[in-house]
Amino acid sequence: MPELTPAQCRAARALLGWPAQKLAEKARLEPSTIAEFESGLPHAGAMIHALRSALERAGVEFIPENGGGAGVRLRNAGAMGDPAAAIKVEDLTSENDE
């Protein structure tokens, strides 16, 4: 399984409209672990795998580095809820976590 970057994690949460708390619940991790990872602190592969798996189960696809940069997208936006309700990536902070 390819690596997950902090930026991809934040972007995936934004696409889903998930606060860090919800991702933590889905990945069975502590919310502080999500915050640490997204801030760029190094973490073990098992924790990254748990994050990526939870996001993929929710419908996120990870786009590999292909000359244009790695990214994320939703498999089927119609089945994932209202994309307009999602938090913009640039607006993700610990303050808007529910």
Coordinates of C-alpha atoms in Angstrom, one line a residue:
M1 CA 0.0 0.0 0.0
P2 CA 1.5 3.4 -1.0
E3 CA 2.3 5.9 1.7
L4 CA -0.2 8.5 2.9
T5 CA 1.0 12.1 3.3
P6 CA -0.3 14.6 5.9
A7 CA -1.6 16.8 3.1
Q8 CA -3.5 13.8 1.6
C9 CA -5.0 13.0 5.0
R10 CA -6.2 16.6 5.5
A11 CA -7.6 16.7 1.9
A12 CA -9.4 13.4 2.3
R13 CA -11.0 14.6 5.5
A14 CA -12.1 17.7 3.7
L15 CA -13.7 15.8 0.9
L16 CA -15.6 13.7 3.4
G17 CA -16.5 16.6 5.6
W18 CA -14.9 14.7 8.6
P19 CA -13.4 16.4 11.6
A20 CA -10.3 14.7 13.0
Q21 CA -12.5 13.1 15.7
K22 CA -14.5 11.1 13.2
L23 CA -11.4 9.9 11.4
A24 CA -9.9 8.9 14.7
E25 CA -13.1 6.9 15.5
K26 CA -13.1 5.2 12.1
A27 CA -9.4 4.4 12.3
R28 CA -9.6 3.4 16.0
L29 CA -6.9 6.0 16.9
E30 CA -6.7 8.9 19.3
P31 CA -7.6 12.3 17.9
S32 CA -4.2 13.6 19.1
T33 CA -2.6 11.0 16.8
I34 CA -4.4 12.5 13.8
A35 CA -3.4 16.0 14.7
E36 CA 0.3 14.9 15.2
F37 CA 0.3 13.1 11.9
E38 CA -1.3 15.9 10.0
S39 CA 1.2 18.4 11.4
G40 CA 4.0 16.4 9.9
L41 CA 5.3 14.4 12.9
P42 CA 6.6 10.9 11.8
H43 CA 4.4 7.9 12.7
A44 CA 4.6 4.1 12.4
G45 CA 3.5 2.4 9.3
A46 CA 0.6 0.5 11.1
M47 CA -0.9 3.9 12.1
I48 CA -0.7 5.2 8.6
H49 CA -2.2 2.0 7.3
A50 CA -5.1 2.4 9.7
L51 CA -5.7 6.0 8.5
R52 CA -5.6 5.1 4.9
S53 CA -7.8 2.1 5.2
A54 CA -10.5 4.1 7.1
L55 CA -10.4 6.8 4.4
E56 CA -10.6 4.2 1.6
R57 CA -13.6 2.5 3.2
A58 CA -15.3 5.9 3.3
G59 CA -14.8 6.2 -0.5
V60 CA -11.6 8.1 -0.8
E61 CA -9.2 7.2 -3.7
F62 CA -5.6 8.1 -3.4
I63 CA -4.0 9.3 -6.6
P64 CA -0.4 8.3 -7.0
E65 CA 2.5 10.7 -7.8
N66 CA 2.4 10.8 -11.6
G67 CA 4.2 13.9 -12.6
G68 CA 1.4 16.1 -11.4
G69 CA 1.6 15.4 -7.7
A70 CA -0.1 12.9 -5.5
G71 CA -3.7 13.6 -4.6
V72 CA -7.1 12.3 -3.4
R73 CA -10.6 12.1 -4.8
L74 CA -14.0 10.5 -3.9
R75 CA -14.9 7.3 -5.7
N76 CA -18.5 8.2 -6.0
A77 CA -19.3 11.7 -4.7
G78 CA -23.1 11.1 -5.0
A79 CA -22.9 8.3 -2.5
M80 CA -20.7 10.2 0.0
G81 CA -23.1 13.0 0.9
D82 CA -23.1 16.6 0.0
P83 CA -19.7 17.8 -1.2
A84 CA -20.7 21.4 -0.7
A85 CA -20.9 20.7 3.1
A86 CA -17.3 19.6 3.2
I87 CA -14.6 21.8 4.9
K88 CA -12.2 23.3 2.5
V89 CA -8.7 21.9 2.8
E90 CA -7.2 25.3 3.6
D91 CA -9.7 25.8 6.3
L92 CA -9.0 22.5 8.2
T93 CA -7.8 23.2 11.7
S94 CA -8.2 21.7 15.1
E95 CA -10.7 24.5 15.9
N96 CA -13.2 23.3 13.3
D97 CA -13.1 19.6 14.5
E98 CA -16.4 18.5 15.9

